XYZ file of C-alpha atoms in Angstrom:
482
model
C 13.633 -0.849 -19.240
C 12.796 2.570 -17.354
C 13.398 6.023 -18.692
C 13.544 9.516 -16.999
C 9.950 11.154 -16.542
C 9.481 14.199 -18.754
C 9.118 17.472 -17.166
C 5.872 17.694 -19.657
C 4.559 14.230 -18.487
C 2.520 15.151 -15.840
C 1.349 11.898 -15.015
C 4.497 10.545 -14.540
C 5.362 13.487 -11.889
C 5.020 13.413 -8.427
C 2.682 15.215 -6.171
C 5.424 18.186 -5.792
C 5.879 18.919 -8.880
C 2.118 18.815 -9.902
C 1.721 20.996 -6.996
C 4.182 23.688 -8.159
C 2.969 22.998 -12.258
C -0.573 23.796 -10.571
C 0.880 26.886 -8.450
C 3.003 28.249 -11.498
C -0.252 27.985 -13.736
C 1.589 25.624 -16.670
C -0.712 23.257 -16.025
C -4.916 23.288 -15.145
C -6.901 21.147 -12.793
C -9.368 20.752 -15.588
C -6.550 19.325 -17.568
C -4.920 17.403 -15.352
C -8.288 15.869 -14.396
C -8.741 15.254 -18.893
C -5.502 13.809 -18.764
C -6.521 10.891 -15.821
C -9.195 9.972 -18.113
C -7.562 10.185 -21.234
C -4.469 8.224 -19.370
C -7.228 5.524 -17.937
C -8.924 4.748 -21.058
C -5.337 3.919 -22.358
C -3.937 1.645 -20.229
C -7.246 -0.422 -18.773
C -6.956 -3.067 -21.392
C -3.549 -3.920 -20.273
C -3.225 -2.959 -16.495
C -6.669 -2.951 -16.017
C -5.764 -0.864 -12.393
C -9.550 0.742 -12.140
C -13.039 -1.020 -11.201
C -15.570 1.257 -11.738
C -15.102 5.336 -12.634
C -17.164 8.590 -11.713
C -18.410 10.065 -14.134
C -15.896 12.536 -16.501
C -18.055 15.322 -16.196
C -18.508 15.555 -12.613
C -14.966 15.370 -11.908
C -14.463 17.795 -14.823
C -16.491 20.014 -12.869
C -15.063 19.813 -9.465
C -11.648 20.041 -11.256
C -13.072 23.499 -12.542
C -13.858 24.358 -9.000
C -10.257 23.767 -8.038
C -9.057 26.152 -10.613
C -11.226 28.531 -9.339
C -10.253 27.939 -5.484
C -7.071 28.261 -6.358
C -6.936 31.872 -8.841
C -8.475 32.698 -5.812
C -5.422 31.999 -3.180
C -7.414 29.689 -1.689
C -5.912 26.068 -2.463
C -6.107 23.236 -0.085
C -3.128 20.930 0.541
C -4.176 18.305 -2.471
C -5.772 20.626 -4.496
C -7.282 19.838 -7.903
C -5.186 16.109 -7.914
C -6.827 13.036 -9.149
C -7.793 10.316 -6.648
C -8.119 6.418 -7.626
C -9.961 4.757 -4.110
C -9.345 1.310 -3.678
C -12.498 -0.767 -4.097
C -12.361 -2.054 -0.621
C -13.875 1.787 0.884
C -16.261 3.725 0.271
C -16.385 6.694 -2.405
C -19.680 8.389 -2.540
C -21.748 7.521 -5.477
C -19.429 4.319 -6.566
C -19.905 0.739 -6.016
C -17.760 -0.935 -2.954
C -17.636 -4.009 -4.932
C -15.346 -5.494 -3.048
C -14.306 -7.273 -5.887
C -16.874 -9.500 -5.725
C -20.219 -10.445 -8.265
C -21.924 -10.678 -4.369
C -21.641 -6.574 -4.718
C -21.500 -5.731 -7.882
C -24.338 -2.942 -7.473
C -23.419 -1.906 -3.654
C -23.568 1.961 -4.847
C -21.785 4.185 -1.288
C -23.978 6.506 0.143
C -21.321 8.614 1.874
C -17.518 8.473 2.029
C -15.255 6.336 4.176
C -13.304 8.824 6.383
C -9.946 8.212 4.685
C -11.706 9.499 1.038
C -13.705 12.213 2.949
C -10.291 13.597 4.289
C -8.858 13.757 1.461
C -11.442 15.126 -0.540
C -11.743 18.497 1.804
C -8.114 18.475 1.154
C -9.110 18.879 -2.539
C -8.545 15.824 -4.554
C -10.753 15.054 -6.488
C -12.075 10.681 -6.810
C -11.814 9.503 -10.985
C -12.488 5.823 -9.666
C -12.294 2.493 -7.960
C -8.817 0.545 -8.388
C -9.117 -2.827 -8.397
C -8.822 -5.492 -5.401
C -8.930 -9.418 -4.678
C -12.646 -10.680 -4.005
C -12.537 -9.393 -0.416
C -9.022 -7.961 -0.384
C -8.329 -11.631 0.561
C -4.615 -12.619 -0.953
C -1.767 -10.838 -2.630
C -2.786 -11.369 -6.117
C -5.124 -8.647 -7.214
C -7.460 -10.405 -9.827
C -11.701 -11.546 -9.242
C -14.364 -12.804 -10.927
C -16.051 -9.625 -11.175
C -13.266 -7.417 -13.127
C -10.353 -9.879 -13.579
C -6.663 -9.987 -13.257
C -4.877 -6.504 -12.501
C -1.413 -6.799 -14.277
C 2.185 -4.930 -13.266
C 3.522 -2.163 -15.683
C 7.022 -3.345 -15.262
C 6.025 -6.883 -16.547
C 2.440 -7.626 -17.783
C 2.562 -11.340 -16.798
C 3.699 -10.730 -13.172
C 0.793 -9.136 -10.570
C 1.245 -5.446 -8.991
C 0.806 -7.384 -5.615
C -2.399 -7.292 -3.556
C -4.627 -6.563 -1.992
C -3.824 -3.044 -3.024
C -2.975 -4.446 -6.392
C -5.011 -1.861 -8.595
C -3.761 1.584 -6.910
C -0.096 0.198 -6.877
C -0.636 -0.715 -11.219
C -2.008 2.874 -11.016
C 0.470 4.387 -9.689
C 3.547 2.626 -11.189
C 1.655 3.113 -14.379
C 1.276 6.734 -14.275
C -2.306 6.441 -14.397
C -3.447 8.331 -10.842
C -0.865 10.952 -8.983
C -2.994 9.289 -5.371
C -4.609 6.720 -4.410
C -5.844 4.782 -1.137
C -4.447 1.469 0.173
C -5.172 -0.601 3.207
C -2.832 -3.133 4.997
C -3.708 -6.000 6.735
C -0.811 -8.367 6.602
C 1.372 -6.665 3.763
C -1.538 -5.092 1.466
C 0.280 -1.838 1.198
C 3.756 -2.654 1.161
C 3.611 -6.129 -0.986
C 2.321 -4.140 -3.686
C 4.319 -1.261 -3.201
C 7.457 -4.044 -3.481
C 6.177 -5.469 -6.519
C 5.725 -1.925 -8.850
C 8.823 0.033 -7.214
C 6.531 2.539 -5.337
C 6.829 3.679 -2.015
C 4.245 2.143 0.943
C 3.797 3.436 4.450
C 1.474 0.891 6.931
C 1.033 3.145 9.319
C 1.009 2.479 13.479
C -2.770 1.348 14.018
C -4.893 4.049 14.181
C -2.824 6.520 12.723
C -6.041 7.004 9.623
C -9.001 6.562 11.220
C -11.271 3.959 10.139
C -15.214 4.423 9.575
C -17.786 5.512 9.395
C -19.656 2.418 10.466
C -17.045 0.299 9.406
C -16.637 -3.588 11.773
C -13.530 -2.943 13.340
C -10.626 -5.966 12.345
C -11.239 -8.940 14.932
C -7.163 -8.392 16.114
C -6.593 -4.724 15.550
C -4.423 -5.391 12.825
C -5.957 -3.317 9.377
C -4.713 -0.248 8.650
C -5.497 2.470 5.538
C -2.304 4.000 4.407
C -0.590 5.647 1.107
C 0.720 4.104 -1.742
C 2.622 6.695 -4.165
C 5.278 7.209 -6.576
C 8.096 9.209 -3.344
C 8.147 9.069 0.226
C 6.604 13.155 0.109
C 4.054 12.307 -1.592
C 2.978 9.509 0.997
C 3.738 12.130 3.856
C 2.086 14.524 2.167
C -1.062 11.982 1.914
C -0.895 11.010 5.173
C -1.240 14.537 6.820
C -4.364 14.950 4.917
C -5.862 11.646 6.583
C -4.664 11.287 10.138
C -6.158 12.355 13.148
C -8.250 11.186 15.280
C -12.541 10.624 14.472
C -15.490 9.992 17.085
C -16.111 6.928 14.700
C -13.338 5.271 15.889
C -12.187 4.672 19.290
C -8.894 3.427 18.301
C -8.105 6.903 16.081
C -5.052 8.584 16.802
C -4.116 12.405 17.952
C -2.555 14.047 14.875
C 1.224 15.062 15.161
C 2.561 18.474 16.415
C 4.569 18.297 13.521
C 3.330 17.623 9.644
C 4.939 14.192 8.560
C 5.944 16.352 5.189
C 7.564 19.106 7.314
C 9.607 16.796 9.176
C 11.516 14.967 6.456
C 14.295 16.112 6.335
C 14.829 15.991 10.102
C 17.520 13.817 9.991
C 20.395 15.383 7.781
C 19.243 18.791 9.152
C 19.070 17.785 13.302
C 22.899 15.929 11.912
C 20.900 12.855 13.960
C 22.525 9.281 13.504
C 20.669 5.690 13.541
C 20.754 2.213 14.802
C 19.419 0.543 11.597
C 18.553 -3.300 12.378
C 19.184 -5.799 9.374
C 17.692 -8.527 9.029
C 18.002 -10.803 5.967
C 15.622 -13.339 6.649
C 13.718 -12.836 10.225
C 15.506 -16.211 11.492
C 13.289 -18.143 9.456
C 12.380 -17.088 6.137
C 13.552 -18.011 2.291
C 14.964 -15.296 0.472
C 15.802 -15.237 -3.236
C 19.598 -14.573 -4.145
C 19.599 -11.811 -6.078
C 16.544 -10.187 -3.992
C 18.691 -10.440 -0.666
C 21.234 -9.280 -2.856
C 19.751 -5.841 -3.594
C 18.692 -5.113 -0.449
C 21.612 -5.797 1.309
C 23.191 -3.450 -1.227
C 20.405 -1.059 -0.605
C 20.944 -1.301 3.534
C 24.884 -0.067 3.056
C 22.832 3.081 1.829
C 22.327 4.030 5.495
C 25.832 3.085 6.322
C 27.278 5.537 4.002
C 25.276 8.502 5.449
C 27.074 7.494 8.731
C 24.534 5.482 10.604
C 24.797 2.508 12.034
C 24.191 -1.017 10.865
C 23.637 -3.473 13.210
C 23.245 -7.107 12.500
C 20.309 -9.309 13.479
C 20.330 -12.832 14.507
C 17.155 -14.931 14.590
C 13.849 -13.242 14.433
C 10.200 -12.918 15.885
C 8.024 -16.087 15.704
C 6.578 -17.042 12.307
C 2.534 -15.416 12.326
C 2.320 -19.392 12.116
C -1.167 -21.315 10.328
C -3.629 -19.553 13.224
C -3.574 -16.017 11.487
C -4.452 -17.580 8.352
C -6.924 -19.476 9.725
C -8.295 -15.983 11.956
C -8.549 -14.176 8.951
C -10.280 -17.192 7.116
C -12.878 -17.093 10.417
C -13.142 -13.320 9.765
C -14.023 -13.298 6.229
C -16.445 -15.581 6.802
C -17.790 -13.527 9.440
C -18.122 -10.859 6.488
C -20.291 -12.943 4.995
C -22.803 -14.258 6.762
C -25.640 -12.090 6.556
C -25.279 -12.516 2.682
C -24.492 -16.135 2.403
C -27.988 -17.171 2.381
C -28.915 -15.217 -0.590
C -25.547 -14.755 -2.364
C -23.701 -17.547 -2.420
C -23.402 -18.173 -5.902
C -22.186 -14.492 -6.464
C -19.046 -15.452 -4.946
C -16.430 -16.323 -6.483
C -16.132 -20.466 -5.737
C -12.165 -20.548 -5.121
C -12.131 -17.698 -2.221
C -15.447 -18.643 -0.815
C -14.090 -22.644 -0.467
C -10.900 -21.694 0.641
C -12.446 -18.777 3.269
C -15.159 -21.783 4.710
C -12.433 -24.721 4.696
C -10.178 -22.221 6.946
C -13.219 -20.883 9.369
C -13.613 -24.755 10.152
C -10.306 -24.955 11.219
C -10.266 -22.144 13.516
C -10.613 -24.021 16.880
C -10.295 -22.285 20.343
C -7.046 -24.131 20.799
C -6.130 -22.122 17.475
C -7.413 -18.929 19.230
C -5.042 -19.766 21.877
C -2.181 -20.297 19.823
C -2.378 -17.297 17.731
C -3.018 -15.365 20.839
C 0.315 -16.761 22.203
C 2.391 -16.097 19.213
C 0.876 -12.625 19.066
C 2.182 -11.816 22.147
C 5.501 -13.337 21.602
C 5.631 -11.232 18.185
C 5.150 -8.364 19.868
C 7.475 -8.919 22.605
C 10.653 -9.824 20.256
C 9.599 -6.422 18.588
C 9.488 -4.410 21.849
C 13.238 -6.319 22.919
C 14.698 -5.295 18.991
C 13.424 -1.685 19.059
C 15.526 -1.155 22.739
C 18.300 -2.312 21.060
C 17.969 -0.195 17.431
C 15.970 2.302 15.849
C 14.724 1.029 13.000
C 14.709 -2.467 11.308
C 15.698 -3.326 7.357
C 14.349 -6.181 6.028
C 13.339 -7.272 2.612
C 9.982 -6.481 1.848
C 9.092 -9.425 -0.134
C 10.883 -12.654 -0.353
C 11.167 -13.217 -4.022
C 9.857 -11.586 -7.365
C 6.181 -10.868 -7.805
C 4.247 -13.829 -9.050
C 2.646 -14.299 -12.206
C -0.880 -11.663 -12.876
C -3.167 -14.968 -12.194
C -1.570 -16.314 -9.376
C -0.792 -19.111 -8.052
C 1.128 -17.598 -4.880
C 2.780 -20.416 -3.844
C 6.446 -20.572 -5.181
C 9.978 -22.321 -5.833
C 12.565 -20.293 -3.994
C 15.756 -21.356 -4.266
C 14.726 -25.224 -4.599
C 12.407 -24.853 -2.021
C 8.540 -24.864 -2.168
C 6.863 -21.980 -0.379
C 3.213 -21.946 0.873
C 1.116 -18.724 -0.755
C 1.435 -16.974 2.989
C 5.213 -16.843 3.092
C 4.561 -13.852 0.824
C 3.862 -12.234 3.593
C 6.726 -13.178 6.011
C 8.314 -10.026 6.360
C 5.664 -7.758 6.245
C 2.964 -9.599 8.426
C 4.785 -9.762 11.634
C 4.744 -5.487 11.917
C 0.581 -5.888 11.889
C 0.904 -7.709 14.662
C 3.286 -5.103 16.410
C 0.659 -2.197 15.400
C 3.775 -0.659 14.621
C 4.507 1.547 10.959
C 6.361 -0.076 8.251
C 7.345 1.206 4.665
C 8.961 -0.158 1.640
C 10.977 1.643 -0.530
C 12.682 0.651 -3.981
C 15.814 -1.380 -3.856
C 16.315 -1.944 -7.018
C 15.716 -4.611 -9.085
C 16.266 -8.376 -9.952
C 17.398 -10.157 -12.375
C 14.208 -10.272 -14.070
C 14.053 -6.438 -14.035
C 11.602 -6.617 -11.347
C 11.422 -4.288 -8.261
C 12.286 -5.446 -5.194
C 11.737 -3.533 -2.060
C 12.819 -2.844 1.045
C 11.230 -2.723 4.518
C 12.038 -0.197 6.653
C 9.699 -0.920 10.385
C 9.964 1.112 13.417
C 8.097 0.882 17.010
C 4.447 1.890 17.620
C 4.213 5.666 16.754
C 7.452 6.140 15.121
C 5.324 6.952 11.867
C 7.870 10.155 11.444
C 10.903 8.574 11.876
C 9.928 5.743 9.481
C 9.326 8.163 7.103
C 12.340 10.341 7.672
C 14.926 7.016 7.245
C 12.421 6.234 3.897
C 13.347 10.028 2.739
C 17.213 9.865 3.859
C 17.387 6.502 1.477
C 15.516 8.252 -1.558
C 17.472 11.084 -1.426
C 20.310 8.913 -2.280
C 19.351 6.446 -4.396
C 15.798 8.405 -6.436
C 13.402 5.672 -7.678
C 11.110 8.602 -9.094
C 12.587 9.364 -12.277
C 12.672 5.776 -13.584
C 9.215 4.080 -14.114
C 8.760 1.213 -16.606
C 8.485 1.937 -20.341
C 4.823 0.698 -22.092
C 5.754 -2.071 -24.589
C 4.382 0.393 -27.300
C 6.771 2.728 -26.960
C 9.328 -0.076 -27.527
């Protein structure tokens, strides 16, 4: 079931129209900030979205300074809205826990750039929101706080490894909150709660400070909210380039929110890609269904819709194995000390995968790396954009197991990932936006990807689609107000 948000619901609204509630005075930062908390306390034994929270009182306070700032004219782009951080980066004076027992009591000295940015643009950090042990696999749950759980079905996860901020969001818990993306983290999650993800191109946020830089460049930070302006929104707080990172990006000429409506208004028509299944993947009915619905979307604003045969290589066994090699990385100056603080199934699975990761593996993932990228390079001569689903079938069940029965066919936990993961490897941006839903009632999403740098027009296609077909108003209903 969804319903409309109320116009008195402010944590059901988006960042706009807190903005304006803010700017018209019908609404304080001080209560908006109460609200979070009240909102928090409320749905934690079900969603459980959050890890750890700052304390009321300080954020009570800095949501006083807001009001001030802004009866004084002087408001900042974000100012006075409530901030969940996802527990994988750092929030000043909150444990990075990582989602693990190994850092339970790893209190952050400073902020990570991403929070710091937004921050000076005036949000204000309630929290942590909850991750995998490591930010490892797409179902958000770990030994140290549990199993994160979707509001649109409380048996099914919110996706991972941004599980917590997407169960925030979708639950009307936090207006903002962090992500990262390393094979799907942002947009898997966004796909399972009917929000709207942007991966960004690499280096778009700049990552730091003193963070290890991702062994293959493919990590990124980017925003997971309820529309596509309040992502762009997010985003211009937190690009830009950073002396703590070398691969950081110049900032735009143009704000990403100021440019969204450059298509209808510049009259500008598309060469949308489709894609059902990348050549190679397994798709469930009524998901390829809805998207291919959804795709037609574009068609009927007059662009063009161009059909896809084949696909890029599959990522393929070396990435897994890579990322199992770089986890345990991670965690070898701790190992010695803490190795019964992790949790036993990630920790096995993470050392049995690091074995495997021979040179010959190197080679091959190199190989198909480069033959990813190329088939992406080819397709984005050819259109402007690519539409794909986001996520193959529905979201799996809160406590996992991954692995799935599509269509009579077993799939392997990764293939999760098969649409998403190939656009880390092409450093390029990638967003997923609301399709609609299955026949479970279940989101689906999907994935709009463009060429390296083509952040704006990712987000413009993303804003085109919404205007059409609005996800915003309709957010699942809490089983007590059944």
């Amino acid at each position: 079931m969804t319903r409309p948000a109320a116009p008195n619901d402010p944590l059901r609204a988006s960042v706009g129209e807190l903005l304006a509630a803010l700017d018209a005075r019908q609404l304080s930062c001080v209560e908006l900030v109460d609200a979070v908390y009240e909102r928090i306390a409320h749905t934690q034994p079900t969603l459980n979205a959050f890890t750890n929270l700052r304390d009321r009182e300080r954020a009570l306070a800095d949501a006083r300074a807001s009001d001030a700032r802004r009866a004084r004219g002087e408001a900042r782009a974000l100012e006075g809205l409530p901030l969940g951080v996802k527990d994988l980066e750092d929030a000043e004076g909150l444990p990075t826990t990582l989602g693990s027992r190994a850092f339970a009591d790893a209190v952050a000295e400073r902020d990570s750039t991403q929070v710091a940015r937004l921050r000076a643009a005036g949000a204000i950090v309630v929290g942590k929101t909850n991750t995998p042990e490591l930010g490892h696999t797409a179902v958000t749950k770990n030994p140290l706080f549990g199993a994160t759980r979707n509001p649109w079905n409380l048996e099914r996860t919110p996706g991972g490894s941004s599980g917590g901020a997407s169960a925030a969001i979708a639950g009307g818990v936090v207006p903002i909150a962090t992500a990262s993306d390393g094979g799907g983290s942002v947009r898997i999650p966004a796909s399972c709660t009917g929000c709207f993800g942007l991966k960004p191109t690499f280096g778009r946020i700049a990552q730091g400070p003193g963070e290890l830089w991702n062994i293959d460049h493919t990590s990124v930070q980017g925003p997971l909210t309820r529309t596509v302006e309040d992502a762009a929104r997010q985003l211009d707080a937190t690009c830009g380039p950073d002396a703590s990172d070398p691969f950081s990006l110049p900032a735009p000429e143009r704000p990403f929110a100021a440019s969204l409506d450059e298509l209808r208004r510049a009259g500008r028509r598309l060469r949308f890609g489709f894609s059902p299944d990348l050549g190679y993947a397994v798709v469930q009915s009524d998901v390829a269904d809805a998207v291919e619905e959804a795709a037609l979307v574009f068609e009927r604003l007059g662009h063009a819709i161009v059909p896809i045969a084949g696909g890029p290589p599959e990522p393929g066994r070396e990435w897994s194995l890579l990322g199992a090699f770089e986890q345990r990385s991670k965690l070898a100056p701790w190992l010695p000390e803490r190795r019964e603080a992790f949790g036993r199934a990630y920790l096995e699975g993470v050392e049995r995968g690091a074995e495997r990761m021979t040179i010959e593996r190197w080679h091959a993932y190199r190989v198909r790396r480069r033959e990813i990228h190329d088939w992406c390079a080819a397709l984005f001569e050819q259109v402007d954009l690519l539409l794909t689903p986001t996520i193959p079938y529905d979201p799996p069940p809160a406590r996992g197991p991954l692995a799935a029965e599509v269509e009579g066919r077993a799939q392997p936990p990764a293939n999760i990932g098969s649409f998403t993961m190939p656009f880390n490897l092409s450093l390029g941006p990638a967003a997923s936006v609301r399709a609609g839903l299955s026949r479970a009632g279940l989101p689906v999403g999907m994935q709009i990807a463009g060429p390296r740098l083509a952040d704006a027009l990712v987000l413009q296609a993303a804003f085109a689609f919404e205007r059409e077909r609005p996800w915003h108003p309709h957010w699942p209903v809490e089983r007590s107000d059944d």
